[in-house]
Amino acid sequence: GAVVSQHPSWVICKSGTSVKIECRSLDFQATTMFWYRQFPKQSLMLMATSNEGSKATYEQGVEKDKFLINHASLTLSTLTVTSAHPEDSSFYICSARYPRGRIDEQYFGPGTRLTVT
Amino acid sequence: AQKVTQAQTEISVVEKEDVTLDCVYETRDTTYYLFWYKQPPSGELVFLIRRNSFDEQNEISGRYSWNFQKSTSSFNFTITASQVVDSAVYFCALSSSNTGKLIFGQGTTLQVKP
């Protein structure tokens, strides 16, 4: 149990276009999901906390108008990279918090590799 | 502010050697959680262990063991008799009991040579 999926697993897009990444909790409802970004050979950095039915909370330095997060249901959060540029090329990973568990129970998706040309 | 430091950027060992990955953390929280994750080349994070701040008991799981010492704010990870399949990037992480946000260390790349 506690499986989190991401779609797509990889995407290539042209500079200036927008890309949407989906994060789904397949067998549980997640009131909170997190979005992380990982540049090559670097660590994971938290971008934002996504709460179902409310606005996302962004970490300092993350442009909320560029990285649109929508958590419309208890099993789906989406990250849209708007007007993508080559510097947005990265590995994006989501995690979902198991609702009835302790606050530390988080499950990660397999990640989405974004390449902007 | 919370911080996780993994001072070892890269470690290379020969198969069957033991290896210890260091992790030092900083937090003002009294309740917090520590984690280790493995990230193979595929990129998917593999959960290894979770430890809360009130449980300083060391843990052993097969060839893996963890040493949590609150006095030195360290949570070190040892692989005994390393194998080639252990080659990966290993991340230590810290989360607040309030927010659940994970703060990751810089990661240690472990290469196990045959």
Tab-separated table of C-alpha atoms in Angstrom:
chain	number	residue	atom	x	y	z
A	1	GLY	CA	0.000	0.000	0.000
A	2	ALA	CA	0.827	3.740	0.074
A	3	VAL	CA	1.759	4.093	-3.585
A	4	VAL	CA	2.331	7.466	-5.209
A	5	SER	CA	2.527	7.857	-8.964
A	6	GLN	CA	3.701	10.698	-11.166
A	7	HIS	CA	2.876	11.436	-14.752
A	8	PRO	CA	4.650	11.870	-17.024
A	9	SER	CA	7.873	10.163	-15.983
A	10	TRP	CA	9.777	12.334	-18.409
A	11	VAL	CA	8.920	15.228	-20.708
A	12	ILE	CA	10.745	17.353	-23.226
A	13	CYS	CA	9.274	20.711	-24.115
A	14	LYS	CA	10.245	23.837	-25.969
A	15	SER	CA	11.192	27.032	-24.217
A	16	GLY	CA	8.177	29.204	-23.536
A	17	THR	CA	5.646	26.403	-23.276
A	18	SER	CA	3.920	25.157	-20.122
A	19	VAL	CA	4.151	21.678	-18.700
A	20	LYS	CA	1.844	19.990	-16.212
A	21	ILE	CA	3.042	17.229	-13.894
A	22	GLU	CA	0.566	15.084	-11.971
A	23	CYS	CA	1.091	13.468	-8.599
A	24	ARG	CA	-1.431	10.868	-7.483
A	25	SER	CA	-1.807	8.871	-4.309
A	26	LEU	CA	-3.181	5.587	-5.640
A	27	ASP	CA	-4.431	3.809	-2.553
A	28	PHE	CA	-4.849	6.493	0.072
A	29	GLN	CA	-6.124	10.013	0.449
A	30	ALA	CA	-3.499	12.663	0.974
A	31	THR	CA	-4.519	16.002	2.409
A	32	THR	CA	-0.952	17.208	2.046
A	33	MET	CA	1.514	16.709	-0.763
A	34	PHE	CA	4.972	18.159	-1.205
A	35	TRP	CA	6.845	19.107	-4.363
A	36	TYR	CA	10.625	18.854	-4.543
A	37	ARG	CA	13.106	19.771	-7.247
A	38	GLN	CA	16.468	18.148	-7.834
A	39	PHE	CA	19.087	19.516	-10.213
A	40	PRO	CA	21.716	17.099	-11.565
A	41	LYS	CA	24.114	15.881	-8.907
A	42	GLN	CA	22.432	18.014	-6.275
A	43	SER	CA	20.123	17.425	-3.366
A	44	LEU	CA	16.349	17.634	-3.241
A	45	MET	CA	14.961	21.039	-2.425
A	46	LEU	CA	11.415	21.552	-1.209
A	47	MET	CA	9.492	23.850	-3.523
A	48	ALA	CA	6.067	23.958	-1.964
A	49	THR	CA	3.519	22.319	0.277
A	50	SER	CA	0.221	21.506	-1.392
A	51	ASN	CA	-2.885	21.265	0.772
A	52	GLU	CA	-6.161	19.932	-0.569
A	53	GLY	CA	-8.706	22.659	-1.086
A	54	SER	CA	-6.413	25.546	-0.266
A	55	LYS	CA	-3.575	27.511	-1.764
A	56	ALA	CA	-0.119	26.022	-1.826
A	57	THR	CA	2.581	27.325	0.461
A	58	TYR	CA	5.787	28.105	-1.400
A	59	GLU	CA	9.294	28.040	-0.010
A	60	GLN	CA	11.365	31.175	-0.107
A	61	GLY	CA	12.773	31.865	-3.544
A	62	VAL	CA	10.231	29.768	-5.440
A	63	GLU	CA	8.138	31.784	-7.881
A	64	LYS	CA	4.506	30.947	-7.252
A	65	ASP	CA	3.411	32.461	-10.563
A	66	LYS	CA	5.818	30.245	-12.438
A	67	PHE	CA	5.178	27.020	-10.566
A	68	LEU	CA	1.423	26.687	-10.261
A	69	ILE	CA	0.238	24.053	-7.836
A	70	ASN	CA	-3.309	22.755	-7.651
A	71	HIS	CA	-4.495	20.185	-5.132
A	72	ALA	CA	-8.052	19.770	-6.307
A	73	SER	CA	-8.762	16.397	-4.750
A	74	LEU	CA	-7.486	14.185	-1.965
A	75	THR	CA	-5.614	12.012	-4.447
A	76	LEU	CA	-4.258	14.476	-6.989
A	77	SER	CA	-1.894	17.416	-6.945
A	78	THR	CA	-0.572	19.043	-10.098
A	79	LEU	CA	2.478	21.186	-10.713
A	80	THR	CA	2.431	23.363	-13.807
A	81	VAL	CA	5.677	24.923	-14.931
A	82	THR	CA	4.578	27.971	-16.888
A	83	SER	CA	6.654	29.519	-19.671
A	84	ALA	CA	9.380	26.981	-19.098
A	85	HIS	CA	12.991	27.873	-19.778
A	86	PRO	CA	16.105	25.693	-20.001
A	87	GLU	CA	17.030	26.574	-16.411
A	88	ASP	CA	13.800	24.869	-15.288
A	89	SER	CA	15.135	21.557	-16.555
A	90	SER	CA	15.247	19.382	-13.489
A	91	PHE	CA	13.935	16.281	-11.751
A	92	TYR	CA	10.648	17.003	-9.996
A	93	ILE	CA	9.534	14.675	-7.216
A	94	CYS	CA	6.328	14.747	-5.226
A	95	SER	CA	5.490	13.121	-1.935
A	96	ALA	CA	2.182	12.506	-0.218
A	97	ARG	CA	1.551	12.454	3.489
A	98	TYR	CA	-0.437	9.522	4.775
A	99	PRO	CA	-3.386	11.142	6.517
A	100	ARG	CA	-3.947	8.923	9.502
A	101	GLY	CA	-0.335	8.235	10.153
A	102	ARG	CA	2.136	10.237	12.102
A	103	ILE	CA	3.286	13.452	10.542
A	104	ASP	CA	6.470	11.775	9.399
A	105	GLU	CA	4.830	9.244	7.119
A	106	GLN	CA	5.448	10.478	3.624
A	107	TYR	CA	5.577	8.490	0.391
A	108	PHE	CA	7.475	9.598	-2.678
A	109	GLY	CA	6.532	9.387	-6.316
A	110	PRO	CA	9.039	8.102	-8.872
A	111	GLY	CA	9.815	11.585	-10.170
A	112	THR	CA	9.411	13.452	-13.456
A	113	ARG	CA	12.415	14.458	-15.511
A	114	LEU	CA	11.779	17.741	-17.323
A	115	THR	CA	14.021	18.897	-20.152
A	116	VAL	CA	13.384	22.303	-21.695
A	117	THR	CA	15.034	22.890	-25.061
B	1	ALA	CA	16.854	26.982	11.075
B	2	GLN	CA	17.049	23.326	10.224
B	3	LYS	CA	20.040	21.919	8.436
B	4	VAL	CA	21.443	18.543	7.459
B	5	THR	CA	25.093	18.079	6.611
B	6	GLN	CA	26.581	15.093	4.857
B	7	ALA	CA	30.248	15.949	4.739
B	8	GLN	CA	31.216	13.043	2.509
B	9	THR	CA	30.469	13.895	-1.105
B	10	GLU	CA	31.741	10.662	-2.594
B	11	ILE	CA	32.956	7.397	-1.137
B	12	SER	CA	34.487	4.549	-3.063
B	13	VAL	CA	34.989	1.115	-1.530
B	14	VAL	CA	35.716	-2.362	-2.720
B	15	GLU	CA	33.039	-4.992	-2.397
B	16	LYS	CA	32.749	-6.603	1.047
B	17	GLU	CA	34.216	-3.605	2.815
B	18	ASP	CA	32.188	-1.906	5.533
B	19	VAL	CA	31.325	1.736	4.957
B	20	THR	CA	29.829	4.432	7.180
B	21	LEU	CA	27.967	7.429	5.837
B	22	ASP	CA	27.928	10.411	8.161
B	23	CYS	CA	25.014	12.716	8.842
B	24	VAL	CA	24.922	15.697	11.196
B	25	TYR	CA	21.800	17.752	11.723
B	26	GLU	CA	20.720	21.019	13.297
B	27	THR	CA	17.277	21.811	14.632
B	28	ARG	CA	15.656	23.728	17.447
B	29	ASP	CA	12.673	21.393	17.550
B	30	THR	CA	12.401	19.021	20.466
B	31	THR	CA	10.391	16.587	18.388
B	32	TYR	CA	11.686	15.764	14.969
B	33	TYR	CA	12.277	12.852	12.619
B	34	LEU	CA	15.368	11.636	10.820
B	35	PHE	CA	15.472	9.603	7.646
B	36	TRP	CA	17.815	7.878	5.268
B	37	TYR	CA	16.934	7.423	1.599
B	38	LYS	CA	18.720	5.651	-1.220
B	39	GLN	CA	18.555	7.065	-4.736
B	40	PRO	CA	19.731	4.674	-7.455
B	41	PRO	CA	20.453	5.947	-10.986
B	42	SER	CA	16.752	5.606	-11.876
B	43	GLY	CA	16.107	8.543	-9.566
B	44	GLU	CA	13.353	7.024	-7.474
B	45	LEU	CA	13.878	7.513	-3.757
B	46	VAL	CA	13.982	4.343	-1.707
B	47	PHE	CA	13.045	4.732	1.947
B	48	LEU	CA	15.501	3.046	4.306
B	49	ILE	CA	14.702	4.172	7.820
B	50	ARG	CA	12.791	6.682	9.938
B	51	ARG	CA	13.730	7.556	13.481
B	52	ASN	CA	12.039	9.968	15.870
B	53	SER	CA	13.933	12.212	18.226
B	54	PHE	CA	12.883	10.298	21.320
B	55	ASP	CA	14.153	6.969	20.116
B	56	GLU	CA	17.923	6.773	20.333
B	57	GLN	CA	18.064	3.043	20.045
B	58	ASN	CA	20.360	1.908	17.305
B	59	GLU	CA	18.805	-0.206	14.606
B	60	ILE	CA	20.043	-3.040	12.473
B	61	SER	CA	18.352	-4.333	9.349
B	62	GLY	CA	20.322	-6.992	7.563
B	63	ARG	CA	23.573	-5.430	6.392
B	64	TYR	CA	22.355	-1.942	7.312
B	65	SER	CA	22.692	-0.321	10.705
B	66	TRP	CA	22.075	3.143	12.039
B	67	ASN	CA	23.631	4.985	14.960
B	68	PHE	CA	21.589	7.882	16.331
B	69	GLN	CA	23.355	10.079	18.883
B	70	LYS	CA	21.439	13.103	20.061
B	71	SER	CA	24.400	14.381	22.064
B	72	THR	CA	26.350	14.939	18.853
B	73	SER	CA	23.312	15.507	16.588
B	74	SER	CA	24.404	12.686	14.365
B	75	PHE	CA	22.570	9.896	12.576
B	76	ASN	CA	25.169	7.749	10.843
B	77	PHE	CA	24.490	4.861	8.501
B	78	THR	CA	26.720	1.818	8.147
B	79	ILE	CA	26.633	-0.786	5.411
B	80	THR	CA	28.378	-3.994	6.350
B	81	ALA	CA	29.954	-6.172	3.675
B	82	SER	CA	29.057	-3.759	0.902
B	83	GLN	CA	27.867	-5.028	-2.457
B	84	VAL	CA	27.922	-3.528	-5.945
B	85	VAL	CA	24.138	-3.104	-5.752
B	86	ASP	CA	24.644	-0.699	-2.860
B	87	SER	CA	26.111	1.832	-5.293
B	88	ALA	CA	23.811	4.852	-5.220
B	89	VAL	CA	23.374	8.298	-3.753
B	90	TYR	CA	22.309	8.248	-0.125
B	91	PHE	CA	20.433	11.120	1.471
B	92	CYS	CA	19.947	11.887	5.123
B	93	ALA	CA	16.887	14.028	5.858
B	94	LEU	CA	15.222	15.806	8.764
B	95	SER	CA	11.583	16.733	9.208
B	96	SER	CA	9.820	18.946	11.677
B	97	SER	CA	7.062	17.391	13.730
B	98	ASN	CA	4.929	20.436	12.962
B	99	THR	CA	5.141	20.754	9.205
B	100	GLY	CA	6.366	17.422	7.913
B	101	LYS	CA	8.649	19.225	5.470
B	102	LEU	CA	11.784	17.273	4.672
B	103	ILE	CA	15.169	18.972	4.684
B	104	PHE	CA	17.713	16.888	2.807
B	105	GLY	CA	21.454	16.735	3.173
B	106	GLN	CA	23.657	17.168	0.137
B	107	GLY	CA	23.865	13.442	-0.410
B	108	THR	CA	26.755	10.994	-0.454
B	109	THR	CA	27.551	9.095	-3.626
B	110	LEU	CA	28.667	5.594	-2.767
B	111	GLN	CA	30.507	3.546	-5.354
B	112	VAL	CA	31.137	-0.083	-4.556
B	113	LYS	CA	33.636	-1.652	-6.895
B	114	PRO	CA	33.736	-5.396	-7.554
